[in-house]
Short mmCIF file of C-alpha atoms and ligand atoms in Angstrom, two decimals:
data_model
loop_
_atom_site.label_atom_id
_atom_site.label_comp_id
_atom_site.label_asym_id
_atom_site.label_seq_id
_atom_site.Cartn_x
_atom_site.Cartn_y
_atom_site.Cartn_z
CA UNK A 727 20.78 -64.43 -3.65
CA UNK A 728 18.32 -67.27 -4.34
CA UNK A 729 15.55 -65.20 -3.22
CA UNK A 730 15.76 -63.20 -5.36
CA UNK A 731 15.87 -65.32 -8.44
CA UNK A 732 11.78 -66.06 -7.46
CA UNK A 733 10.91 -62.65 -6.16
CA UNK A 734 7.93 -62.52 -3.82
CA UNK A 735 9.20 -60.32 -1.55
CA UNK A 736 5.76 -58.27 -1.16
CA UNK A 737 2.41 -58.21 -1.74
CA UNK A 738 2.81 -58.11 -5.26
CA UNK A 739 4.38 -61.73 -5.78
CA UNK A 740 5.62 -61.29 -9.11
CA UNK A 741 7.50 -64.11 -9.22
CA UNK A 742 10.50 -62.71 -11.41
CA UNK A 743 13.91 -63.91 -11.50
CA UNK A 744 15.05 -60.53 -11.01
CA UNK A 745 19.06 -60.93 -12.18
CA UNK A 746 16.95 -61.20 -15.73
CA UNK A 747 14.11 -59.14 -15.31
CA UNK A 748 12.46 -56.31 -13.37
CA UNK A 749 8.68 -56.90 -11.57
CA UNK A 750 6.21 -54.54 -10.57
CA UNK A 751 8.97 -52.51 -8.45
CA UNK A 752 11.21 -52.30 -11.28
CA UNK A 753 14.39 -53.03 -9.00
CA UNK A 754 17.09 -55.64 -10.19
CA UNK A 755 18.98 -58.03 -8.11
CA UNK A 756 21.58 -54.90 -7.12
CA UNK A 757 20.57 -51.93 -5.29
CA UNK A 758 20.33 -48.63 -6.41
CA UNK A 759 20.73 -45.65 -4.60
CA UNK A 760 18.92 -42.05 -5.30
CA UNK A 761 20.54 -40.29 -2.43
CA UNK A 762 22.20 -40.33 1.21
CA UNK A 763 22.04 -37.32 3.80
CA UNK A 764 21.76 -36.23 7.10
CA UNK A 765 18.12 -35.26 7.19
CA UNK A 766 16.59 -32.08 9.11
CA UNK A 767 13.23 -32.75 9.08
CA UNK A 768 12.44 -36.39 9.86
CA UNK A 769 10.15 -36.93 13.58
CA UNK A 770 12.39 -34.71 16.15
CA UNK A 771 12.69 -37.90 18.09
CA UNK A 772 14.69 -39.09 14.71
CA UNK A 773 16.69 -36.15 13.21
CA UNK A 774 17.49 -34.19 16.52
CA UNK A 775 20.31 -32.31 16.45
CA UNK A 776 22.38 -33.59 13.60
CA UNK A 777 20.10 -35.45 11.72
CA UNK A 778 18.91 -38.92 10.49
CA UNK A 779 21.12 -40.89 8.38
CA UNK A 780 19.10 -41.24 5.59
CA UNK A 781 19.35 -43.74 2.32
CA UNK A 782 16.85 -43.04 -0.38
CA UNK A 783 16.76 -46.12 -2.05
CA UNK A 784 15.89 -46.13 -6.18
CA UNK A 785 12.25 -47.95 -7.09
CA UNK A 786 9.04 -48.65 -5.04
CA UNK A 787 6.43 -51.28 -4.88
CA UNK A 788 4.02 -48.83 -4.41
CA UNK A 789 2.71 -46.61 -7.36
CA UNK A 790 1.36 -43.53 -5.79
CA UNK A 791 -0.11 -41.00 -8.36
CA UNK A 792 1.00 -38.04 -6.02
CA UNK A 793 4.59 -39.34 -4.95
CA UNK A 794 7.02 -36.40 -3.97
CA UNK A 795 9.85 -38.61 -4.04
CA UNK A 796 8.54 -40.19 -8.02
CA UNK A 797 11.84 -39.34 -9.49
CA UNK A 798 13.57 -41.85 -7.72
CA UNK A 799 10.87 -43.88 -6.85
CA UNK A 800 8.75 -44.10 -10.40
CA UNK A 801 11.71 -42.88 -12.19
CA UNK A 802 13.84 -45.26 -10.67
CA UNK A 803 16.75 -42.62 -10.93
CA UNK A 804 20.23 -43.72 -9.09
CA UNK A 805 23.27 -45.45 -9.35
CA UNK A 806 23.51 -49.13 -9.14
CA UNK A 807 25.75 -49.85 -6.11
CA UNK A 808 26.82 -53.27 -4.74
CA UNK A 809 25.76 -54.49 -0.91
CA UNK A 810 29.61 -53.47 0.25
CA UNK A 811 29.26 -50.09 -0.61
CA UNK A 812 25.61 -49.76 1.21
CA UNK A 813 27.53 -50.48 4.32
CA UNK A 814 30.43 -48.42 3.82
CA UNK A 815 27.86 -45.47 3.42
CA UNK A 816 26.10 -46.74 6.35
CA UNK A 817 29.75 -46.49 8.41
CA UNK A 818 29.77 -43.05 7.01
CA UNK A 819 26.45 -41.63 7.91
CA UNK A 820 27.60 -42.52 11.35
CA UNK A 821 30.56 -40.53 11.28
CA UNK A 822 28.95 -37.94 9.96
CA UNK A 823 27.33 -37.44 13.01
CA UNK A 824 23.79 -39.63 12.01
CA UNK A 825 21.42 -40.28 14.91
CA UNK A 826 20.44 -43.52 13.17
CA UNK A 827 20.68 -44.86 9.54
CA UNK A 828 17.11 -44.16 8.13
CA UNK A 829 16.42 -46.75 5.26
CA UNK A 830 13.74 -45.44 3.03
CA UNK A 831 11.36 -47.84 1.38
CA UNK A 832 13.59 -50.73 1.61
CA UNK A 833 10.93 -53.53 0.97
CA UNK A 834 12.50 -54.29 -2.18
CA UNK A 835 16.19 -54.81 -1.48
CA UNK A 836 15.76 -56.36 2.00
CA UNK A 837 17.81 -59.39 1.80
CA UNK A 838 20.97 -57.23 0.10
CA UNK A 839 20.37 -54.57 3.28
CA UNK A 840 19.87 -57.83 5.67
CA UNK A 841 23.15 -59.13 4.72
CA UNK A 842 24.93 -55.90 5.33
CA UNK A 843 23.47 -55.46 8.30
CA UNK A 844 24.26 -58.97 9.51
CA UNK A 845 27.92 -57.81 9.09
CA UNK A 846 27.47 -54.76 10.61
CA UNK A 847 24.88 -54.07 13.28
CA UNK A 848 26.67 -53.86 17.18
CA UNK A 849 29.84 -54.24 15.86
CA UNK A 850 31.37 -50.84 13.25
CA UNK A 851 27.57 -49.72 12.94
CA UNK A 852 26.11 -49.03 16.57
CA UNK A 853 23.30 -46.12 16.01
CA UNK A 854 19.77 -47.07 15.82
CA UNK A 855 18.18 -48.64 12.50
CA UNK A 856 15.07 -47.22 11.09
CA UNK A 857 13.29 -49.42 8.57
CA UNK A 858 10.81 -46.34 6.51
CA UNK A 859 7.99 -48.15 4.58
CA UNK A 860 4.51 -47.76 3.20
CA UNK A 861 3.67 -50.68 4.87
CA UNK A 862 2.76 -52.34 1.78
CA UNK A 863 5.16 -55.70 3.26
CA UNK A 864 5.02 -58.89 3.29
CA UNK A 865 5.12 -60.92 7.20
CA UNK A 866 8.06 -63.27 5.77
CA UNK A 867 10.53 -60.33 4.51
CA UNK A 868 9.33 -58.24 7.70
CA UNK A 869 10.79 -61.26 10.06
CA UNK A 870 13.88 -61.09 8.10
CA UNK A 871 14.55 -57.77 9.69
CA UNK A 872 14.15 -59.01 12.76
CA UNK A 873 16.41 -57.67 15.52
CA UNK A 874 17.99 -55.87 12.86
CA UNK A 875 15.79 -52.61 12.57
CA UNK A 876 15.09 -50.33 16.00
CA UNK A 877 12.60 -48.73 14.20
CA UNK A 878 9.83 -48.99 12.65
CA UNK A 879 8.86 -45.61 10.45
CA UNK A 880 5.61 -46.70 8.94
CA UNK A 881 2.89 -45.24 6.81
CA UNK A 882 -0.69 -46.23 7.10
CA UNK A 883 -1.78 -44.41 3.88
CA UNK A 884 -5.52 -45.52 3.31
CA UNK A 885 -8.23 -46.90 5.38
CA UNK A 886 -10.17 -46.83 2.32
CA UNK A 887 -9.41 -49.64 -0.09
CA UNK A 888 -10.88 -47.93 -3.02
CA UNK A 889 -8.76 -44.80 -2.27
CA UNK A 890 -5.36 -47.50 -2.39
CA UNK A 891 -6.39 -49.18 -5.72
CA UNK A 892 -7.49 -45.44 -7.34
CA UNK A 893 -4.15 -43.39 -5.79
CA UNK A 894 -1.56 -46.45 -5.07
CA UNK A 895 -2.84 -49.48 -7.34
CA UNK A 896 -2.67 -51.44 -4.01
CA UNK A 897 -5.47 -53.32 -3.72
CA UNK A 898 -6.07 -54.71 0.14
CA UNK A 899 -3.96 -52.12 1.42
CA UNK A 900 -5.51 -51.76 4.13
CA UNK A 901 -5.66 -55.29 5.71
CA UNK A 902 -1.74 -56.23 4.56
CA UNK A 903 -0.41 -52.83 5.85
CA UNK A 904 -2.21 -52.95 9.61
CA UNK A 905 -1.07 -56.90 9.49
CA UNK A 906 2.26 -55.51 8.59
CA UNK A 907 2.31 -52.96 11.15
CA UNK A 908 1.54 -55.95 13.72
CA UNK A 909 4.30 -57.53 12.98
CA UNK A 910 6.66 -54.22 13.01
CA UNK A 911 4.97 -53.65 16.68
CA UNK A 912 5.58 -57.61 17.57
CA UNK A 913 9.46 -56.90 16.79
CA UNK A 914 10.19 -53.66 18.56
CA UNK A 915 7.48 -53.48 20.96
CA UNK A 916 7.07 -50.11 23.57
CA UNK A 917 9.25 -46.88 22.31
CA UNK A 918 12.79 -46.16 24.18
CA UNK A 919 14.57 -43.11 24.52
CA UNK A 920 18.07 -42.07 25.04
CA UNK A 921 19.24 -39.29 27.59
CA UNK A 922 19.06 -36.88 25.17
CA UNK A 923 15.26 -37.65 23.88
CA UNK A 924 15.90 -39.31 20.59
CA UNK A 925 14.33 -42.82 19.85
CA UNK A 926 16.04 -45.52 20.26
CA UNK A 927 13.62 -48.37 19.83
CA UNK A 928 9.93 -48.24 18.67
CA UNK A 929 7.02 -47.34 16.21
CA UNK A 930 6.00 -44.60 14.85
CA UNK A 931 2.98 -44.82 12.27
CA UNK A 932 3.12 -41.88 9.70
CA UNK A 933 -1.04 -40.22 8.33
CA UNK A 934 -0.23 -38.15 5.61
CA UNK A 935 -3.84 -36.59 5.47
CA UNK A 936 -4.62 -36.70 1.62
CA UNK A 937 -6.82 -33.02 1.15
CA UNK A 938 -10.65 -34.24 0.49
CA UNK A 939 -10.05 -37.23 2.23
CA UNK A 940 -10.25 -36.32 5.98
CA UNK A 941 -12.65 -39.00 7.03
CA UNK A 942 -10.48 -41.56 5.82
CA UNK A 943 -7.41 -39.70 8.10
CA UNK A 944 -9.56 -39.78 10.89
CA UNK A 945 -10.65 -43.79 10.61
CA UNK A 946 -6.86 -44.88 10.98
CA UNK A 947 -6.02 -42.98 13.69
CA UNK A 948 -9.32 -44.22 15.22
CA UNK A 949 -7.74 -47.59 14.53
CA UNK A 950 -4.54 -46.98 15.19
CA UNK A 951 -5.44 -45.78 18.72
CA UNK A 952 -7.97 -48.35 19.54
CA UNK A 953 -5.09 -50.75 18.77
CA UNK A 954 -1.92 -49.67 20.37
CA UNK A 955 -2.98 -46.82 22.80
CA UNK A 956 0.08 -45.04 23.48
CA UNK A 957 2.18 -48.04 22.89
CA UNK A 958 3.04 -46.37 19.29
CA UNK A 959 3.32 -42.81 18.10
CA UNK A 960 1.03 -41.44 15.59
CA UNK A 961 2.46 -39.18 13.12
CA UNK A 962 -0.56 -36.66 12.24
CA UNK A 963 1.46 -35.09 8.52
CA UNK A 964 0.21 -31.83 6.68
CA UNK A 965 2.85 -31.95 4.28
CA UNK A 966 1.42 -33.04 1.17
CA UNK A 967 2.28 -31.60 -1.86
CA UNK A 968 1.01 -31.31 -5.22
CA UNK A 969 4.10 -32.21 -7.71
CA UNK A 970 2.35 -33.68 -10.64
CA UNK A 971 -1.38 -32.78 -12.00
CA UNK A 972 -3.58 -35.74 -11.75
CA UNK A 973 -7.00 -36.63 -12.86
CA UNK A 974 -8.12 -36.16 -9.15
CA UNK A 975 -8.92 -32.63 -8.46
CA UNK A 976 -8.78 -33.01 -4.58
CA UNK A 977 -5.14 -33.95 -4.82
CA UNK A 978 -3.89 -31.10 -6.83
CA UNK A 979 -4.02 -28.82 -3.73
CA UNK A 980 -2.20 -28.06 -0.48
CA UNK A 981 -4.07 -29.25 2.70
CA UNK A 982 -6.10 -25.94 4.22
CA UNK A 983 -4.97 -25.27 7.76
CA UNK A 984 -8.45 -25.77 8.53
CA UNK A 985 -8.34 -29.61 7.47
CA UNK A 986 -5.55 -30.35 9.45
CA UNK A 987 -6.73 -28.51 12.13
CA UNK A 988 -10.13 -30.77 12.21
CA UNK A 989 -7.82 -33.73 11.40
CA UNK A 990 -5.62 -33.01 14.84
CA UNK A 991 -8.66 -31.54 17.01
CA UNK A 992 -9.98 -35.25 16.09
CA UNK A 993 -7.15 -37.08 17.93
CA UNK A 994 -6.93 -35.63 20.80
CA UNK A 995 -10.49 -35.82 21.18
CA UNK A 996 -10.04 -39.63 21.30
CA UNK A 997 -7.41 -39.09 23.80
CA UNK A 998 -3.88 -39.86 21.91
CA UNK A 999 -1.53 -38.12 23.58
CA UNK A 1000 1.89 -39.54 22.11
CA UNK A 1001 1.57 -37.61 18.19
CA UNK A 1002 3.97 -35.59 16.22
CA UNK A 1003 1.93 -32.66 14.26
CA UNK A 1004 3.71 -30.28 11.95
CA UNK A 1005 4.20 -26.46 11.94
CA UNK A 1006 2.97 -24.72 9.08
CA UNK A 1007 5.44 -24.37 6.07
CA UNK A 1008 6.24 -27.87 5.92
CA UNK A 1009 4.23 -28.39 2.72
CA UNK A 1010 7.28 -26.44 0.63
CA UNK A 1011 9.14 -28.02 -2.47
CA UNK A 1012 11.96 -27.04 -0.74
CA UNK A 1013 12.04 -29.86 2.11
CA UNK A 1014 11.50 -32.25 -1.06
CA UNK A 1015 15.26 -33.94 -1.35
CA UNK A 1016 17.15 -32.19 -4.93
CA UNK A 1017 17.57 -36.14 -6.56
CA UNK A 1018 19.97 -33.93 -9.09
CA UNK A 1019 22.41 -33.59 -6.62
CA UNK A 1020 24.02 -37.33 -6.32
CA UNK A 1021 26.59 -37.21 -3.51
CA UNK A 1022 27.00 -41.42 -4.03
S1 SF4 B 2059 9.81 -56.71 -4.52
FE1 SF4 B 2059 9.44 -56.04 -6.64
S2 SF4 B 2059 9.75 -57.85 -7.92
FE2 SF4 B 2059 9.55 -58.56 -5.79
S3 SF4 B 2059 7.39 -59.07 -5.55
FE3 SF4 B 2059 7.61 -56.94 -4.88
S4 SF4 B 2059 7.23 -55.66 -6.71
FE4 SF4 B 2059 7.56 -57.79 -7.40
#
């Protein structure tokens, strides 16, 4: 794939010929694969019943200090796989029952995924795509997803700027993620449902509320509401979890009830009505995915 060969697929632009060398992501020119499941605990609207399809791809352009997923993400561990076998695992997600294949943080291998999908989509694959991201995109490789994704499961980590550079090393995160989730929005527009309640077209925008950092929580779903309304769903998460001690003391703790509380008395005070919020006991290891057990 030329594109590849000159790789300035997102905001990084590292310019690498990646079937010689790795960039910033540290992906080559073949995908690899952590993981594949059907996934419990994914937006209701997403995993329902049987779960969401989900494809944990290896490497990340982001560099979070607090990742839960950094052994396949940092580590970049997983099992090189070629662009056949993503869609054969696709097929079988779907016969496994899948609501929708769930493609997480797929920035980096979009054209391979593209070109499966091409092959695929309305024809032996018919389930919703969901395209999982930090945002952190570029327009271009966004648009080349076009009419190919359903779904748009995005995060919008940081209103903050300092907080991307000091947690994600992502400086402008801010402006290239909500220009991002623009274009996500432009694609797949108001949310659809099928008879049975699950999603079949839309965005959802993920806040994982970071603990000390509340404020910053509250500014993007100010933003996020101002900008869509009700257009979008706003994912309010409590979930983070501590896996790795870091030089921040604020982010080697569990959220407080109390915090999220604030954090979800905030939003409807604004008046967003469409929101997922989580129970309590969804900041556990155990709804971390096991990366040891490799089902590829
Ligand atoms: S996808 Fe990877 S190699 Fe390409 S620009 Fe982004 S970080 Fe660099």
């Amino acid at each position: 794939m030329e594109i590849l060969k000159n790789c300035m697929l997102c905001p990084r632009k590292c310019g690498v010929n990646r079937y010689e060398k790795v960039g910033a992501c540290g992906a080559t020119n073949k995908i690899r694969l952590g993981y594949y499941h059907l996934h419990e605990w994914e937006e209701p609207v997403l995993s329902g019943k049987n779960g969401s399809g989900t494809i944990f791809f290896s490497h990340c352009n982001m560099k979070c200090i607090y990742c839960q997923n950094k052994k396949i993400s940092l580590d970049g561990y997983g099992k090189l796989i070629s662009n056949k076998k993503l869609g054969e695992i696709m097929i079988k997600l779907q016969e496994m029952g899948a609501h929708n294949i769930n493609l997480v943080t797929p920035t980096h291998y979009v054209p391979n995924i593209a070109s499966v999908l091409h092959k695929l989509k309305g024809k032996a694959l018919n389930i919703p795509v969901v395209y999982n991201t930090s945002s952190y995109e570029n327009i271009g490789t966004l648009m080349m997803m076009n009419k190919l994704v359903d779904i748009y499961l995005a995060d919008l980590r940081y209103y903050d700027d300092s907080l991307a550079i000091n947690y994600s090393s992502a400086p402008d995160y801010f402006e290239v993620a909500t220009m991002a989730i623009d274009e996500m929005y432009r694609q797949v527009g108001s949310p659809e449902f099928d008879k049975d309640g699950l999603m079949t077209k839309g965005l959802i925008v993920r806040v994982l509320i970071l603990p000390g950092h509340l404020e910053d929580a509250k500014k993007i779903i100010k933003y996020l509401y101002k900008t869509y309304g009700d257009d979008i769903f706003i994912s309010i998460m409590n979930q983070y979890t501590p896996v790795n001690t870091c030089i921040y003391q604020n982010l080697n703790r569990k959220l407080t009830e109390d915090e999220y509380n604030e954090v979800i008395k905030y939003a409807l005070e604004l008046g967003v009505t469409n929101a997922f919020i989580q129970e309590e006991g969804t900041q556990e290891e155990s709804f971390i995915p096991d990366f040891n057990t490799n089902v590829i």
